[in-house]
GROMACS .gro file of C-alpha atoms in nm:
model
  511
    1MET     CA    1   0.000   0.000   0.000
    2LEU     CA    2   0.112   0.355  -0.076
    3LEU     CA    3   0.033   0.676   0.110
    4ALA     CA    4  -0.168   0.813  -0.181
    5ASP     CA    5  -0.392   0.505  -0.177
    6ILE     CA    6  -0.565   0.677   0.116
    7VAL     CA    7  -0.661   0.970  -0.106
    8GLU     CA    8  -0.761   0.750  -0.398
    9ARG     CA    9  -0.986   0.529  -0.184
   10ASN     CA   10  -1.155   0.819  -0.008
   11ALA     CA   11  -1.209   1.002  -0.337
   12ARG     CA   12  -1.400   0.700  -0.464
   13SER     CA   13  -1.596   0.644  -0.142
   14PHE     CA   14  -1.660   1.005  -0.030
   15PRO     CA   15  -1.590   1.229  -0.332
   16ASP     CA   16  -1.783   1.531  -0.202
   17ARG     CA   17  -1.689   1.505   0.165
   18GLN     CA   18  -1.442   1.760   0.299
   19ALA     CA   19  -1.088   1.630   0.321
   20LEU     CA   20  -0.941   1.966   0.429
   21TRP     CA   21  -1.074   2.286   0.586
   22PHE     CA   22  -0.855   2.590   0.640
   23ASP     CA   23  -1.129   2.851   0.648
   24GLU     CA   24  -1.466   2.900   0.484
   25ASP     CA   25  -1.299   2.993   0.154
   26THR     CA   26  -1.021   2.734   0.155
   27THR     CA   27  -1.139   2.374   0.150
   28ARG     CA   28  -1.070   2.057  -0.046
   29SER     CA   29  -1.312   1.773  -0.109
   30TRP     CA   30  -1.166   1.426  -0.136
   31ALA     CA   31  -1.225   1.432  -0.513
   32ALA     CA   32  -1.046   1.768  -0.547
   33LEU     CA   33  -0.757   1.658  -0.326
   34ALA     CA   34  -0.715   1.343  -0.536
   35ARG     CA   35  -0.711   1.539  -0.864
   36ARG     CA   36  -0.454   1.788  -0.736
   37THR     CA   37  -0.240   1.515  -0.578
   38HIS     CA   38  -0.227   1.323  -0.904
   39ARG     CA   39  -0.149   1.641  -1.102
   40LEU     CA   40   0.138   1.718  -0.867
   41ALA     CA   41   0.279   1.366  -0.898
   42ASN     CA   42   0.269   1.387  -1.277
   43ALA     CA   43   0.427   1.734  -1.279
   44ILE     CA   44   0.709   1.624  -1.048
   45ARG     CA   45   0.789   1.332  -1.278
   46GLY     CA   46   0.858   1.582  -1.554
   47LEU     CA   47   1.108   1.771  -1.339
   48THR     CA   48   1.298   1.491  -1.168
   49ALA     CA   49   1.436   1.140  -1.191
   50PRO     CA   50   1.308   0.851  -0.977
   51GLY     CA   51   1.437   0.859  -0.619
   52GLU     CA   52   1.535   1.227  -0.625
   53ARG     CA   53   1.449   1.448  -0.331
   54VAL     CA   54   1.182   1.716  -0.357
   55ALA     CA   55   1.184   1.954  -0.060
   56ILE     CA   56   0.896   2.157   0.080
   57LEU     CA   57   0.938   2.478   0.279
   58ALA     CA   58   0.602   2.610   0.393
   59GLU     CA   59   0.385   2.678   0.691
   60ASN     CA   60   0.067   2.471   0.727
   61CYS     CA   61  -0.128   2.506   0.402
   62PRO     CA   62  -0.347   2.287   0.173
   63GLU     CA   63  -0.059   2.237  -0.069
   64TYR     CA   64   0.135   2.061   0.207
   65TYR     CA   65  -0.115   1.773   0.202
   66GLU     CA   66  -0.087   1.750  -0.175
   67CYS     CA   67   0.288   1.716  -0.132
   68TYR     CA   68   0.252   1.464   0.154
   69TYR     CA   69   0.077   1.227  -0.086
   70GLY     CA   70   0.171   1.337  -0.439
   71VAL     CA   71   0.551   1.356  -0.424
   72PRO     CA   72   0.597   1.001  -0.284
   73ASP     CA   73   0.341   0.869  -0.536
   74SER     CA   74   0.564   0.998  -0.815
   75GLY     CA   75   0.850   0.778  -0.696
   76ARG     CA   76   1.038   1.076  -0.549
   77VAL     CA   77   1.108   1.151  -0.185
   78LEU     CA   78   0.948   1.445  -0.004
   79THR     CA   79   1.197   1.624   0.222
   80LEU     CA   80   1.025   1.825   0.496
   81LEU     CA   81   1.195   2.152   0.593
   82ASN     CA   82   1.130   2.340   0.916
   83TYR     CA   83   1.024   2.691   0.815
   84ARG     CA   84   1.161   2.836   1.139
   85LEU     CA   85   1.521   2.750   1.052
   86HIS     CA   86   1.778   3.014   0.963
   87PRO     CA   87   1.860   3.033   0.587
   88GLU     CA   88   2.209   2.892   0.656
   89GLU     CA   89   2.052   2.589   0.827
   90LEU     CA   90   1.815   2.542   0.534
   91LEU     CA   91   2.105   2.558   0.290
   92TRP     CA   92   2.286   2.288   0.485
   93ILE     CA   93   1.983   2.053   0.483
   94LEU     CA   94   1.899   2.114   0.117
   95ASN     CA   95   2.256   2.031   0.019
   96ASP     CA   96   2.274   1.733   0.255
   97ALA     CA   97   1.956   1.595   0.096
   98GLU     CA   98   2.079   1.688  -0.253
   99ALA     CA   99   1.729   1.822  -0.322
  100THR     CA  100   1.671   1.894  -0.690
  101VAL     CA  101   1.334   2.069  -0.656
  102LEU     CA  102   1.210   2.300  -0.380
  103ILE     CA  103   0.840   2.376  -0.333
  104ALA     CA  104   0.814   2.687  -0.116
  105GLN     CA  105   0.573   2.957  -0.011
  106SER     CA  106   0.660   3.289  -0.174
  107SER     CA  107   0.837   3.455   0.120
  108TYR     CA  108   1.067   3.155   0.167
  109ALA     CA  109   1.117   3.105  -0.206
  110ALA     CA  110   1.239   3.462  -0.241
  111VAL     CA  111   1.503   3.415   0.029
  112LEU     CA  112   1.638   3.092  -0.121
  113GLN     CA  113   1.623   3.224  -0.476
  114ASP     CA  114   1.875   3.487  -0.364
  115LEU     CA  115   2.097   3.205  -0.232
  116ARG     CA  116   2.062   2.986  -0.541
  117ALA     CA  117   2.436   2.993  -0.613
  118GLU     CA  118   2.497   2.806  -0.287
  119LEU     CA  119   2.259   2.523  -0.383
  120PRO     CA  120   2.446   2.320  -0.648
  121PHE     CA  121   2.195   2.034  -0.661
  122LEU     CA  122   1.881   2.249  -0.688
  123ARG     CA  123   1.740   2.279  -1.041
  124GLU     CA  124   1.396   2.428  -0.977
  125ILE     CA  125   1.213   2.639  -0.718
  126VAL     CA  126   0.835   2.610  -0.736
  127THR     CA  127   0.647   2.890  -0.563
  128VAL     CA  128   0.320   2.850  -0.374
  129GLY     CA  129   0.141   3.187  -0.373
  130PRO     CA  130   0.246   3.511  -0.543
  131GLU     CA  131   0.505   3.460  -0.813
  132VAL     CA  132   0.874   3.515  -0.739
  133THR     CA  133   1.109   3.612  -1.021
  134GLY     CA  134   1.319   3.321  -1.140
  135THR     CA  135   1.087   3.053  -0.997
  136SER     CA  136   0.801   2.845  -1.133
  137SER     CA  137   0.437   2.871  -1.028
  138TYR     CA  138   0.290   2.579  -0.834
  139GLU     CA  139  -0.057   2.639  -0.978
  140ALA     CA  140   0.076   2.667  -1.333
  141LEU     CA  141   0.267   2.343  -1.285
  142LEU     CA  142  -0.048   2.161  -1.172
  143GLY     CA  143  -0.258   2.323  -1.442
  144ALA     CA  144  -0.037   2.181  -1.715
  145ALA     CA  145  -0.034   1.825  -1.575
  146SER     CA  146  -0.271   1.530  -1.614
  147ASP     CA  147  -0.493   1.427  -1.323
  148GLY     CA  148  -0.465   1.056  -1.400
  149ARG     CA  149  -0.286   0.843  -1.143
  150SER     CA  150   0.010   0.621  -1.234
  151PRO     CA  151   0.211   0.558  -0.918
  152GLU     CA  152   0.582   0.480  -0.951
  153ALA     CA  153   0.658   0.369  -0.597
  154ASP     CA  154   0.685   0.056  -0.386
  155GLY     CA  155   0.573   0.032  -0.024
  156ASP     CA  156   0.931  -0.005   0.096
  157ASP     CA  157   1.059   0.296  -0.097
  158PRO     CA  158   1.139   0.613   0.097
  159ALA     CA  159   0.835   0.842   0.100
  160TRP     CA  160   0.954   1.122   0.328
  161ILE     CA  161   1.281   1.242   0.472
  162VAL     CA  162   1.234   1.423   0.802
  163TYR     CA  163   1.538   1.580   0.962
  164THR     CA  164   1.584   1.529   1.334
  165SER     CA  165   1.539   1.842   1.539
  166GLY     CA  166   1.910   1.884   1.597
  167THR     CA  167   1.882   1.961   1.969
  168THR     CA  168   2.230   1.812   2.017
  169GLY     CA  169   2.402   1.907   1.691
  170ARG     CA  170   2.365   1.873   1.314
  171PRO     CA  171   2.032   1.714   1.217
  172LYS     CA  172   2.017   1.379   1.040
  173GLY     CA  173   1.770   1.294   0.764
  174ALA     CA  174   1.553   1.002   0.878
  175MET     CA  175   1.418   0.815   0.575
  176LEU     CA  176   1.060   0.697   0.623
  177SER     CA  177   0.902   0.454   0.376
  178HIS     CA  178   0.537   0.426   0.280
  179ARG     CA  179   0.528   0.114   0.501
  180ASN     CA  180   0.683   0.302   0.797
  181LEU     CA  181   0.428   0.582   0.778
  182LEU     CA  182   0.127   0.360   0.713
  183THR     CA  183   0.220   0.134   1.005
  184ALA     CA  184   0.232   0.438   1.234
  185VAL     CA  185  -0.102   0.558   1.095
  186VAL     CA  186  -0.282   0.224   1.118
  187GLN     CA  187  -0.179   0.148   1.476
  188SER     CA  188  -0.283   0.500   1.575
  189VAL     CA  189  -0.622   0.440   1.412
  190VAL     CA  190  -0.652   0.127   1.626
  191HIS     CA  191  -0.555   0.298   1.952
  192TYR     CA  192  -0.719   0.638   1.906
  193ALA     CA  193  -1.020   0.524   1.699
  194PRO     CA  194  -1.097   0.821   1.474
  195GLY     CA  195  -1.406   0.741   1.268
  196PRO     CA  196  -1.495   0.826   0.906
  197ARG     CA  197  -1.687   1.134   1.025
  198ALA     CA  198  -1.405   1.266   1.244
  199ARG     CA  199  -1.329   1.638   1.228
  200PHE     CA  200  -0.971   1.675   1.348
  201LEU     CA  201  -0.834   2.019   1.433
  202ASN     CA  202  -0.458   1.998   1.383
  203ALA     CA  203  -0.226   2.244   1.557
  204PHE     CA  204   0.094   2.047   1.490
  205PRO     CA  205   0.335   2.181   1.225
  206LEU     CA  206   0.315   1.973   0.910
  207CYS     CA  207   0.692   2.003   0.863
  208HIS     CA  208   0.736   1.766   1.158
  209VAL     CA  209   0.663   1.394   1.173
  210SER     CA  210   0.371   1.474   1.408
  211GLY     CA  211   0.183   1.563   1.091
  212TYR     CA  212   0.119   1.190   1.062
  213MET     CA  213  -0.169   1.241   1.306
  214ALA     CA  214  -0.353   1.437   1.039
  215ILE     CA  215  -0.314   1.141   0.802
  216THR     CA  216  -0.436   0.913   1.084
  217HIS     CA  217  -0.765   1.105   1.087
  218GLN     CA  218  -0.787   1.107   0.707
  219PHE     CA  219  -0.725   0.732   0.682
  220ARG     CA  220  -1.096   0.644   0.719
  221GLY     CA  221  -1.228   0.951   0.541
  222GLY     CA  222  -1.226   1.213   0.816
  223THR     CA  223  -1.175   1.586   0.771
  224VAL     CA  224  -0.864   1.773   0.885
  225LEU     CA  225  -0.909   2.136   0.990
  226GLN     CA  226  -0.615   2.375   1.005
  227GLN     CA  227  -0.572   2.730   1.127
  228GLY     CA  228  -0.327   3.012   1.075
  229PRO     CA  229  -0.084   3.133   1.343
  230TRP     CA  230  -0.156   2.981   1.683
  231ARG     CA  231  -0.417   3.163   1.892
  232PRO     CA  232  -0.601   2.981   2.172
  233ASP     CA  233  -0.914   3.196   2.135
  234ALA     CA  234  -0.931   3.111   1.763
  235TRP     CA  235  -0.884   2.741   1.845
  236LEU     CA  236  -1.177   2.751   2.089
  237ARG     CA  237  -1.395   2.935   1.838
  238THR     CA  238  -1.318   2.681   1.564
  239VAL     CA  239  -1.400   2.388   1.794
  240GLU     CA  240  -1.739   2.541   1.867
  241GLU     CA  241  -1.830   2.665   1.519
  242GLN     CA  242  -1.699   2.369   1.319
  243GLY     CA  243  -1.810   2.086   1.548
  244VAL     CA  244  -1.457   1.959   1.597
  245THR     CA  245  -1.457   1.601   1.730
  246SER     CA  246  -1.085   1.558   1.796
  247ALA     CA  247  -0.777   1.776   1.815
  248GLY     CA  248  -0.403   1.756   1.863
  249MET     CA  249  -0.160   2.008   2.004
  250ALA     CA  250   0.168   2.062   2.184
  251PRO     CA  251   0.167   2.085   2.567
  252SER     CA  252   0.239   2.460   2.562
  253MET     CA  253  -0.070   2.507   2.346
  254MET     CA  254  -0.280   2.310   2.593
  255ALA     CA  255  -0.166   2.548   2.867
  256ASP     CA  256  -0.259   2.844   2.646
  257VAL     CA  257  -0.610   2.707   2.596
  258LEU     CA  258  -0.661   2.638   2.966
  259ASP     CA  259  -0.549   2.993   3.052
  260ASP     CA  260  -0.757   3.167   2.784
  261PRO     CA  261  -1.057   3.363   2.921
  262ALA     CA  262  -1.275   3.237   2.635
  263ILE     CA  263  -1.263   2.879   2.760
  264GLY     CA  264  -1.552   2.943   2.996
  265HIS     CA  265  -1.772   3.083   2.718
  266ARG     CA  266  -1.717   2.840   2.431
  267ASP     CA  267  -1.908   2.516   2.374
  268VAL     CA  268  -1.648   2.242   2.329
  269SER     CA  269  -1.887   1.953   2.392
  270SER     CA  270  -1.831   1.815   2.040
  271LEU     CA  271  -1.476   1.713   2.139
  272ALA     CA  272  -1.451   1.339   2.194
  273ALA     CA  273  -1.072   1.314   2.183
  274LEU     CA  274  -0.797   1.564   2.265
  275GLY     CA  275  -0.439   1.460   2.204
  276TYR     CA  276  -0.111   1.616   2.305
  277GLY     CA  277   0.246   1.531   2.218
  278SER     CA  278   0.587   1.631   2.076
  279ALA     CA  279   0.712   1.731   2.423
  280GLY     CA  280   0.645   1.641   2.784
  281MET     CA  281   0.352   1.806   2.961
  282PRO     CA  282   0.382   1.917   3.324
  283VAL     CA  283   0.161   1.692   3.536
  284GLY     CA  284  -0.014   1.996   3.684
  285THR     CA  285  -0.119   2.115   3.338
  286LEU     CA  286  -0.233   1.765   3.250
  287ARG     CA  287  -0.449   1.741   3.562
  288ARG     CA  288  -0.609   2.073   3.472
  289ALA     CA  289  -0.680   1.946   3.120
  290VAL     CA  290  -0.842   1.626   3.248
  291ASP     CA  291  -1.052   1.830   3.493
  292ARG     CA  292  -1.160   2.075   3.223
  293PHE     CA  293  -1.225   1.844   2.928
  294GLY     CA  294  -1.304   1.516   3.100
  295PRO     CA  295  -1.179   1.167   3.009
  296ILE     CA  296  -1.108   1.247   2.643
  297ILE     CA  297  -0.732   1.314   2.672
  298PHE     CA  298  -0.478   1.091   2.499
  299THR     CA  299  -0.110   1.099   2.414
  300GLY     CA  300   0.172   0.884   2.291
  301PHE     CA  301   0.546   0.867   2.258
  302GLY     CA  302   0.732   0.861   1.932
  303MET     CA  303   1.016   1.026   1.749
  304THR     CA  304   1.112   1.124   1.398
  305GLU     CA  305   1.275   0.784   1.347
  306THR     CA  306   0.954   0.595   1.433
  307ALA     CA  307   0.727   0.784   1.189
  308GLY     CA  308   0.487   0.850   1.476
  309ASN     CA  309   0.392   0.702   1.811
  310VAL     CA  310   0.514   0.366   1.937
  311LEU     CA  311   0.373   0.404   2.289
  312ALA     CA  312   0.016   0.512   2.366
  313LEU     CA  313  -0.155   0.646   2.677
  314ASP     CA  314  -0.515   0.629   2.566
  315ARG     CA  315  -0.837   0.792   2.686
  316GLU     CA  316  -0.929   0.499   2.908
  317THR     CA  317  -0.597   0.522   3.093
  318HIS     CA  318  -0.636   0.898   3.140
  319ALA     CA  319  -0.986   0.831   3.278
  320ARG     CA  320  -0.839   0.577   3.518
  321ALA     CA  321  -0.585   0.837   3.628
  322ALA     CA  322  -0.864   1.086   3.689
  323ARG     CA  323  -1.034   0.830   3.916
  324GLY     CA  324  -0.730   0.814   4.143
  325ASP     CA  325  -0.435   0.645   3.972
  326ASP     CA  326  -0.281   0.980   3.885
  327PHE     CA  327   0.073   0.836   3.878
  328LEU     CA  328  -0.023   0.723   3.526
  329LEU     CA  329  -0.021   1.085   3.413
  330GLU     CA  330   0.358   1.069   3.431
  331SER     CA  331   0.365   0.774   3.189
  332ALA     CA  332   0.435   0.791   2.815
  333GLY     CA  333   0.209   0.489   2.765
  334ALA     CA  334   0.232   0.122   2.683
  335ALA     CA  335   0.362  -0.036   2.361
  336MET     CA  336   0.117  -0.001   2.072
  337CYS     CA  337  -0.028  -0.300   1.893
  338MET     CA  338   0.224  -0.306   1.605
  339SER     CA  339   0.529  -0.200   1.808
  340GLU     CA  340   0.765  -0.369   2.052
  341ALA     CA  341   0.944  -0.180   2.328
  342ARG     CA  342   1.178  -0.273   2.612
  343ILE     CA  343   1.435  -0.123   2.849
  344VAL     CA  344   1.799  -0.230   2.817
  345ASP     CA  345   2.131  -0.167   2.990
  346GLU     CA  346   2.455  -0.049   2.829
  347ASP     CA  347   2.521  -0.404   2.701
  348GLY     CA  348   2.177  -0.434   2.538
  349ALA     CA  349   2.039  -0.676   2.798
  350GLU     CA  350   1.680  -0.623   2.912
  351VAL     CA  351   1.659  -0.492   3.269
  352PRO     CA  352   1.401  -0.577   3.539
  353ASN     CA  353   1.084  -0.369   3.568
  354GLY     CA  354   1.142  -0.049   3.763
  355THR     CA  355   1.507  -0.022   3.656
  356VAL     CA  356   1.617   0.277   3.449
  357GLY     CA  357   1.779   0.196   3.117
  358GLU     CA  358   1.753   0.295   2.752
  359LEU     CA  359   1.422   0.258   2.569
  360VAL     CA  360   1.461   0.057   2.249
  361VAL     CA  361   1.183  -0.020   2.000
  362ARG     CA  362   1.122  -0.217   1.686
  363GLY     CA  363   0.846  -0.267   1.431
  364ASP     CA  364   0.755  -0.187   1.072
  365GLN     CA  365   0.733   0.184   1.154
  366THR     CA  366   1.103   0.236   1.237
  367THR     CA  367   1.314   0.434   0.991
  368LEU     CA  368   1.497   0.288   0.695
  369GLY     CA  369   1.801   0.475   0.827
  370TYR     CA  370   1.971   0.812   0.805
  371LEU     CA  371   2.035   0.955   0.461
  372GLY     CA  372   2.405   0.922   0.374
  373ARG     CA  373   2.503   0.814   0.727
  374PRO     CA  374   2.550   0.436   0.737
  375GLU     CA  375   2.756   0.453   1.058
  376ALA     CA  376   2.485   0.649   1.241
  377THR     CA  377   2.223   0.405   1.112
  378ALA     CA  378   2.423   0.105   1.232
  379ALA     CA  379   2.472   0.264   1.574
  380ALA     CA  380   2.101   0.341   1.609
  381TYR     CA  381   2.007  -0.016   1.520
  382ALA     CA  382   2.242  -0.206   1.748
  383ASP     CA  383   2.109  -0.559   1.813
  384GLY     CA  384   1.821  -0.506   1.567
  385TRP     CA  385   1.638  -0.262   1.794
  386LEU     CA  386   1.616   0.112   1.735
  387HIS     CA  387   1.788   0.289   2.023
  388THR     CA  388   1.584   0.596   2.110
  389GLY     CA  389   1.843   0.771   2.327
  390ASP     CA  390   1.577   0.806   2.599
  391LEU     CA  391   1.628   0.678   2.952
  392ALA     CA  392   1.311   0.517   3.084
  393ARG     CA  393   1.169   0.254   3.314
  394LYS     CA  394   0.874   0.016   3.279
  395ASP     CA  395   0.628  -0.076   3.552
  396ASP     CA  396   0.468  -0.415   3.615
  397GLU     CA  397   0.160  -0.322   3.405
  398GLY     CA  398   0.371  -0.245   3.099
  399PHE     CA  399   0.356   0.134   3.119
  400PHE     CA  400   0.675   0.318   3.027
  401TYR     CA  401   0.802   0.631   3.201
  402ILE     CA  402   1.052   0.855   3.025
  403VAL     CA  403   1.314   0.964   3.276
  404ASP     CA  404   1.545   1.175   3.059
  405ARG     CA  405   1.725   1.200   2.731
  406LYS     CA  406   2.040   0.990   2.765
  407LYS     CA  407   2.247   1.290   2.658
  408ASP     CA  408   2.065   1.518   2.906
  409MET     CA  409   2.141   1.312   3.214
  410ILE     CA  410   2.362   1.513   3.451
  411ILE     CA  411   2.639   1.344   3.649
  412THR     CA  412   2.725   1.559   3.949
  413GLY     CA  413   2.966   1.436   4.214
  414GLY     CA  414   2.922   1.082   4.081
  415GLU     CA  415   2.542   1.092   4.117
  416ASN     CA  416   2.300   1.067   3.822
  417VAL     CA  417   2.044   1.347   3.802
  418TYR     CA  418   1.756   1.322   3.555
  419SER     CA  419   1.661   1.666   3.429
  420THR     CA  420   1.292   1.581   3.395
  421GLU     CA  421   1.266   1.502   3.767
  422VAL     CA  422   1.400   1.847   3.856
  423GLU     CA  423   1.173   2.009   3.594
  424HIS     CA  424   0.869   1.833   3.742
  425THR     CA  425   0.969   1.961   4.087
  426LEU     CA  426   1.005   2.318   3.965
  427ALA     CA  427   0.667   2.291   3.791
  428ARG     CA  428   0.506   2.242   4.133
  429HIS     CA  429   0.613   2.592   4.239
  430PRO     CA  430   0.326   2.839   4.182
  431ALA     CA  431   0.558   3.100   4.029
  432VAL     CA  432   0.707   2.873   3.761
  433ALA     CA  433   0.547   2.869   3.417
  434GLU     CA  434   0.806   2.635   3.264
  435SER     CA  435   1.168   2.536   3.303
  436ALA     CA  436   1.451   2.351   3.138
  437VAL     CA  437   1.721   2.178   3.343
  438PHE     CA  438   2.069   2.104   3.210
  439GLY     CA  439   2.424   2.042   3.324
  440VAL     CA  440   2.705   2.298   3.326
  441PRO     CA  441   3.077   2.236   3.392
  442ASP     CA  442   3.182   2.258   3.757
  443LEU     CA  443   3.539   2.234   3.883
  444HIS     CA  444   3.438   2.060   4.205
  445TRP     CA  445   3.143   1.840   4.104
  446GLY     CA  446   3.233   1.778   3.739
  447GLU     CA  447   2.887   1.897   3.641
  448ALA     CA  448   2.639   2.114   3.828
  449VAL     CA  449   2.263   2.122   3.787
  450ALA     CA  450   2.135   2.444   3.625
  451ALA     CA  451   1.781   2.557   3.546
  452ALA     CA  452   1.645   2.817   3.305
  453VAL     CA  453   1.309   2.933   3.439
  454VAL     CA  454   1.018   3.126   3.288
  455LEU     CA  455   0.803   3.286   3.559
  456ARG     CA  456   0.429   3.337   3.563
  457PRO     CA  457   0.315   3.701   3.538
  458GLY     CA  458   0.312   3.879   3.872
  459HIS     CA  459   0.552   3.640   4.046
  460HIS     CA  460   0.905   3.738   4.148
  461PRO     CA  461   1.083   3.462   4.343
  462THR     CA  462   1.460   3.474   4.376
  463ALA     CA  463   1.695   3.204   4.259
  464ASP     CA  464   1.749   3.106   4.622
  465ASP     CA  465   1.372   3.070   4.669
  466LEU     CA  466   1.355   2.813   4.390
  467MET     CA  467   1.668   2.631   4.506
  468ASP     CA  468   1.521   2.605   4.857
  469PHE     CA  469   1.191   2.479   4.716
  470CYS     CA  470   1.370   2.203   4.528
  471ARG     CA  471   1.578   2.112   4.832
  472ALA     CA  472   1.252   2.064   5.025
  473HIS     CA  473   1.119   1.814   4.770
  474ILE     CA  474   1.415   1.626   4.618
  475ALA     CA  475   1.762   1.517   4.723
  476GLY     CA  476   2.009   1.797   4.782
  477TYR     CA  477   2.243   1.688   4.504
  478LYS     CA  478   1.955   1.715   4.255
  479ARG     CA  479   1.864   2.075   4.332
  480PRO     CA  480   1.979   2.340   4.085
  481ARG     CA  481   2.298   2.517   4.188
  482HIS     CA  482   2.236   2.783   3.926
  483VAL     CA  483   1.898   2.935   3.834
  484PHE     CA  484   1.866   3.166   3.535
  485PHE     CA  485   1.548   3.364   3.469
  486THR     CA  486   1.442   3.416   3.108
  487ASP     CA  487   1.138   3.548   2.924
  488ALA     CA  488   1.115   3.240   2.702
  489LEU     CA  489   1.294   2.912   2.639
  490PRO     CA  490   1.445   2.851   2.296
  491LYS     CA  491   1.247   2.568   2.141
  492THR     CA  492   1.226   2.352   1.834
  493VAL     CA  493   0.918   2.384   1.614
  494THR     CA  494   0.757   2.102   1.813
  495GLY     CA  495   0.807   2.270   2.148
  496LYS     CA  496   1.115   2.088   2.279
  497ALA     CA  497   1.356   2.303   2.478
  498MET     CA  498   1.689   2.345   2.298
  499LYS     CA  499   1.914   2.269   2.591
  500HIS     CA  500   2.235   2.302   2.394
  501GLU     CA  501   2.139   2.665   2.328
  502LEU     CA  502   2.073   2.719   2.699
  503LYS     CA  503   2.406   2.566   2.793
  504ARG     CA  504   2.584   2.790   2.545
  505SER     CA  505   2.410   3.113   2.639
  506PHE     CA  506   2.391   3.077   3.017
  507GLY     CA  507   2.717   2.887   3.054
  508ARG     CA  508   2.907   3.199   2.949
  509SER     CA  509   2.786   3.383   3.259
  510LEU     CA  510   2.942   3.132   3.497
  511PRO     CA  511   3.294   3.172   3.640
   0.00000   0.00000   0.00000
């Protein structure tokens, strides 16, 4: 099966049903989405050779879905670019991928057109929106192509390349096949149960692998709704006016919705499922969400290399937590039906339940490997399991708990400190909106625990206040020895704190 088979099947079964809604004037029926997807695939064939990479640089837009399906159906590989990256970072990724065609919204196309001389592999820039001198028009390209479908791909061919977020250095291009992505989609359909009449409001960026959740809701014929720049009041209005049945968002967005004054005045009773992901959510925020929305919350754990979630914490488990087993709110979930997961030690041996080790996974959804990096691929797949780089433990019921990123664990005075434990402690302080904990060099301890903290409006604790609070709740060696206040944390597009940036910026201020 190929990704575009989803569009083809739904176009036959529900030709007039909405596949996409961006606003009242921007919609796509399944029949229209199929025609445009096939036109794009045929147009791309005329510009490229089989297996070449076609990159997309755009914010969430209808054309993104056409590229999701159409480029892989042509036998080429769609390379997703994060629109928030600096032009130099984009140049590096485009050259690493050896992309021959770039599909870009006008503002981004104009920037890269000016840098064309530094892109030796790029033959064509195709502009979505107002024309840019020296580039081709997306609409003209589609208008000149046939809308008949003739796929040139196999299920095990790469469909997408998604670059890792690069929170610890240069990103790597994870190659995801049609089979990888469809496995992630199908097992999410099983666990999260979106029906053919689902109306899914997506707040995740489509340039990230979390966009697979939109495809999950389209798999059985549902409608995906998108909005412009994030605004919690607009999200609440859309839920009410469009009868949204399910939605997905990052944890910071959930906090925005819960804090928005409009939440008490909007009817959100149509919501039957509300998912969060891409970063950890403070347990306090999660409890507020369960109290506000009821037992409709769900989440999962996945990464770029797994094409989507491999662990799931479903609505029933959240409901159980609301009834008293609230320790489950700290869990990332249990292994999904088409995935295997276990915890191993440094030698790759499985450890007893309750013991911290590295989370490893396997299944048909795990990446084909990293583009052009056979050594990195071999290292990630030691012993046939994909090593996630996450430290975790498993309980006796099979629920997994992420303790820390392996690279984020702090060793201070010979003791291991997991940054997430300190972050959870800081989150309990009423003045703390969010925090990121990381290690900094220390002549005496080797490493010292440091925290960058964003305060809630109207609160003004000192660094000593927060250190004392932590000392009262966790072991002394775990408390931050340095607290830095900041207006905002640097984050990836999916909301993960960029701790290497924090180490670099705040580390300079230390003796």
